[in-house]
Short mmCIF file of C-alpha atoms in Angstrom, two decimals:
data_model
loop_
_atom_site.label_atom_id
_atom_site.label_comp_id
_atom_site.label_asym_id
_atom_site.label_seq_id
_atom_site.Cartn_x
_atom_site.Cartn_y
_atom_site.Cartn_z
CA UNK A 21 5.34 51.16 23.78
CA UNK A 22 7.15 51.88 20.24
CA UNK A 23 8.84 48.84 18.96
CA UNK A 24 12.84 48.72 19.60
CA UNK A 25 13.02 47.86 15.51
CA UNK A 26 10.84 47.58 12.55
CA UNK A 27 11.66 47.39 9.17
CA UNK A 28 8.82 48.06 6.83
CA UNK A 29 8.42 47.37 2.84
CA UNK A 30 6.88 49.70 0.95
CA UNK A 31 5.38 48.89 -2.70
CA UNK A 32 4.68 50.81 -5.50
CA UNK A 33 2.96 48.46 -7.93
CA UNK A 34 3.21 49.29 -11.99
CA UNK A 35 2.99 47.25 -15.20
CA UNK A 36 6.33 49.48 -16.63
CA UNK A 37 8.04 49.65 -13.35
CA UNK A 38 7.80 48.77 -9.81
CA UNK A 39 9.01 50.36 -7.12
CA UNK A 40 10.65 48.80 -3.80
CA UNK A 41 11.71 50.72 -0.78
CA UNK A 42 12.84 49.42 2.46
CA UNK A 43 13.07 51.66 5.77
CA UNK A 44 13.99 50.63 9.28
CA UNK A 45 12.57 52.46 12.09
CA UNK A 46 14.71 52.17 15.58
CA UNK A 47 13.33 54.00 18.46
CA UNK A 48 11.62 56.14 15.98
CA UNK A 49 13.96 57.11 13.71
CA UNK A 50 13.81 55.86 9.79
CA UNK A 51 16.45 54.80 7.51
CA UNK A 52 16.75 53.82 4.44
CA UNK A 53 17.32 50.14 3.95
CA UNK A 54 17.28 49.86 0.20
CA UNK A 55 15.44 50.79 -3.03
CA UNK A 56 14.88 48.43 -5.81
CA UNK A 57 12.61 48.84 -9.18
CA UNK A 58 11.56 46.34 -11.08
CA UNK A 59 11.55 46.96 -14.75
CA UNK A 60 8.87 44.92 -16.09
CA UNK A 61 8.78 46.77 -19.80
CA UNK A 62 10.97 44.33 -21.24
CA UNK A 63 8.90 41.23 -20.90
CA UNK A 64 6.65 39.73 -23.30
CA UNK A 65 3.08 39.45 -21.40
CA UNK A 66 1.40 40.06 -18.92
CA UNK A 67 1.66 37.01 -17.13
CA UNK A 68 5.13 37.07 -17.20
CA UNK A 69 5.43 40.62 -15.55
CA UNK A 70 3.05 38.73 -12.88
CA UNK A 71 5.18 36.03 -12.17
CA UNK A 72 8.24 38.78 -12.05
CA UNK A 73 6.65 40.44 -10.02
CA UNK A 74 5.40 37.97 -7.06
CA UNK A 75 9.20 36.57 -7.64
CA UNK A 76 10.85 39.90 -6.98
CA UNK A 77 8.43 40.68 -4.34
CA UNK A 78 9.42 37.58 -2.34
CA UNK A 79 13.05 37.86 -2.85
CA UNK A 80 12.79 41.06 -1.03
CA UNK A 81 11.05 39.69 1.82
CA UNK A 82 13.36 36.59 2.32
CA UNK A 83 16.30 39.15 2.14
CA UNK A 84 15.05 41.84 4.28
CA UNK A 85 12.49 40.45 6.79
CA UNK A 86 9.89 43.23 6.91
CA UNK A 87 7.82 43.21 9.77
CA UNK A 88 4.87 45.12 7.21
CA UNK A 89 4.57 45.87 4.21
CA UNK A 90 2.89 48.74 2.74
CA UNK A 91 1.19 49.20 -0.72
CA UNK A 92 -0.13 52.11 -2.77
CA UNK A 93 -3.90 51.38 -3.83
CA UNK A 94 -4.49 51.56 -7.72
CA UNK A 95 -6.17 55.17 -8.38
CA UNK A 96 -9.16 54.72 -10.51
CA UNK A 97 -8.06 55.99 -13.87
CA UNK A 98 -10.44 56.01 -16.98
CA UNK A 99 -9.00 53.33 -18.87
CA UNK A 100 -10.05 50.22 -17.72
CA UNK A 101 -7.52 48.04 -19.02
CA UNK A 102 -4.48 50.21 -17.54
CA UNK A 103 -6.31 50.27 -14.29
CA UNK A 104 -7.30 45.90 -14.28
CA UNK A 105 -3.57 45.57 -14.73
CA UNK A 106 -2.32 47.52 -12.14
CA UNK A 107 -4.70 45.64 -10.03
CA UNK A 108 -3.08 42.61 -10.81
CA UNK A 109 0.28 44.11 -10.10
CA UNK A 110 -0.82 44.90 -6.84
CA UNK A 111 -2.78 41.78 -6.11
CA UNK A 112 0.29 39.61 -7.06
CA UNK A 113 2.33 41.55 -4.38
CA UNK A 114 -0.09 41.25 -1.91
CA UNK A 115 -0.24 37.39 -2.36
CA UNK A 116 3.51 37.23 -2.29
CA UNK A 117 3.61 39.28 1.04
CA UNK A 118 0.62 37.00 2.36
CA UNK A 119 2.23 33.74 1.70
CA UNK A 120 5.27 35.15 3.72
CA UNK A 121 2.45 36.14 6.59
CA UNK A 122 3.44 39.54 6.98
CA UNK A 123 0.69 42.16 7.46
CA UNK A 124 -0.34 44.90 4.69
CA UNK A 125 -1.66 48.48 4.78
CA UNK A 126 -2.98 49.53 1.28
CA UNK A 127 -2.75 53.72 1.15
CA UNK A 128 -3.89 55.98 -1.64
CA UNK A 129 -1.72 58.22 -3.64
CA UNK A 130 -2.94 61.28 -2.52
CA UNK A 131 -2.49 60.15 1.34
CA UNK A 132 1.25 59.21 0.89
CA UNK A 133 2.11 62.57 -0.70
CA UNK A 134 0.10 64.29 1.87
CA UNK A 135 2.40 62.33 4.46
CA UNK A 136 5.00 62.99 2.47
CA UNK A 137 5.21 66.71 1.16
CA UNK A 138 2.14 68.13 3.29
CA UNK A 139 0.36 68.41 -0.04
CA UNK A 140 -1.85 66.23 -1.60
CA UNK A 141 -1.64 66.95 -5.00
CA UNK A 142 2.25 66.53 -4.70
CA UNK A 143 4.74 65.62 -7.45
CA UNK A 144 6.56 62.54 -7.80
CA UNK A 145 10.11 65.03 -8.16
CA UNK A 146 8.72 67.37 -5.12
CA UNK A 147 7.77 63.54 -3.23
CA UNK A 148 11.45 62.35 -3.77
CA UNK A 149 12.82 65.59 -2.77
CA UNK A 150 11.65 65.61 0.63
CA UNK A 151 12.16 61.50 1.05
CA UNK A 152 16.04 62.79 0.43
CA UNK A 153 15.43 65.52 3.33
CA UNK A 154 13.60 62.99 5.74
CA UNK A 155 15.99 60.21 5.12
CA UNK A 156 19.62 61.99 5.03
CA UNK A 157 20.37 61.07 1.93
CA UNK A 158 23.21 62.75 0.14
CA UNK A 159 21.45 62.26 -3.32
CA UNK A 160 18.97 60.21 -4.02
CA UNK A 161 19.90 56.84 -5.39
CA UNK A 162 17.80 55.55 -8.15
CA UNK A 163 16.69 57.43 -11.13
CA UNK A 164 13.32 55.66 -11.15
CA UNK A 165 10.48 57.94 -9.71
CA UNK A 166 8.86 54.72 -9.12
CA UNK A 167 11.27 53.42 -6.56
CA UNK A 168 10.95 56.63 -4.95
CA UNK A 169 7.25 56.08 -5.11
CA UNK A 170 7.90 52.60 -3.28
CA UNK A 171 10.45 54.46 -0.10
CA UNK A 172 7.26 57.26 0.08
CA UNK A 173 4.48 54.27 0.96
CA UNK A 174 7.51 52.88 3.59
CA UNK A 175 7.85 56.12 5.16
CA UNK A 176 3.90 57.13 4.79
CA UNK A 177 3.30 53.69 6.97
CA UNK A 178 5.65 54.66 9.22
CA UNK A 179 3.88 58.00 9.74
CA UNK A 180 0.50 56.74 9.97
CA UNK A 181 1.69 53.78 12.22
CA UNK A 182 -1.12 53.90 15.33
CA UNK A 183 -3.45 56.10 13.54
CA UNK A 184 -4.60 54.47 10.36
CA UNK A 185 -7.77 56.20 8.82
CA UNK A 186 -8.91 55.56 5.29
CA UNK A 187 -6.51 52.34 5.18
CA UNK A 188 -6.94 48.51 4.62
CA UNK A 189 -5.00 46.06 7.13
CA UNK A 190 -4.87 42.45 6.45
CA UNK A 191 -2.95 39.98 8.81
CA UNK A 192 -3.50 37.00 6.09
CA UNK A 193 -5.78 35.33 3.80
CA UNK A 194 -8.69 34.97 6.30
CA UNK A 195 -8.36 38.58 7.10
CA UNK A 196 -8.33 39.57 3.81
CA UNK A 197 -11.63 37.42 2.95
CA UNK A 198 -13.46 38.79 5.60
CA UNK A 199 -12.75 42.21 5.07
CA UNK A 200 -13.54 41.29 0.99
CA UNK A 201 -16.41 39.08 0.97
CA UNK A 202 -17.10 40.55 -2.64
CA UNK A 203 -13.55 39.31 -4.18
CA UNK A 204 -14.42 35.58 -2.97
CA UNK A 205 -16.23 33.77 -5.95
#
């Protein structure tokens, strides 16, 4: 039985900017909700794009009420540093969305554009054109790739809803710790 209404947040974490995108589903059917980015280049450190981030991250949920959120995994890069902050990014959203109790899917890049586009190796323009097609929209409305980045892990979540492969799922911190015995210290 599909769900009369779910709203779902998707994520697209960054250390420049982060993208937000909101989708409802009703009876099957998405639409967009909202698209936010975050622009964290303007702040000092590190640990204040951190605390931006969880911030932002929770605003959204209060506002919106997502039933699940969504997350793009970090894509193993060669520099370390780059990749260790990303990590953060995404582990400070997580938290945010865990303290709320609200379920996450993590999905790669190269699964949301094949959700997306059909094609793996997708670009983020090509990505954004067909979230405009599957969504109705007029034009798209952000000029941040990255927001459109965050709508793409929404919609991807709402594609793979029922028949996620290659995924992680946690319902809260237990969850998580269970299925991460490694991160516990």
């Amino acid at each position: 039985m599909i769900a009369a209404e779910k709203i779902i947040l998707g994520i697209d974490p960054g250390t420049a900017i982060m993208g937000f995108g909101l989708i409802s589903v009703k009876k099957g059917k998405m639409e967009m909700i909202s698209i936010h980015e975050l622009i964290l280049k303007k702040y000092p450190n590190h640990e204040t794009k951190l605390k931006y981030i969880f911030d932002k991250t929770l605003a959204l949920i209060d506002e919106f009420h997502p039933d699940e959120v969504a997350l793009e995994a970090p894509f193993y890069g060669k520099n370390v540093q780059s990749m260790l902050k990303l990590g953060r990014a995404q582990g400070v959203a997580m938290a945010a969305s865990l303290y709320r109790n609200i379920p996450i899917t993590e999905y790669s890049p190269k699964k949301i554009k094949m959700a997306i586009t059909g094609n793996g190796n997708a670009s983020k323009e090509q990505v954004a054109g067909m979230l405009q097609n599957l969504l109705n929209l007029k034009e798209f409305p952000t000029k941040y790739l990255d927001a459109s980045d965050g709508l793409a892990v929404a919609v991807c979540h709402h594609f793979n809803s029922g028949t996620l492969t290659d995924t992680k799922s946690y319902s809260g911190w237990e969850s998580f710790l269970k299925q991460n015995p490694d991160r516990l210290k």
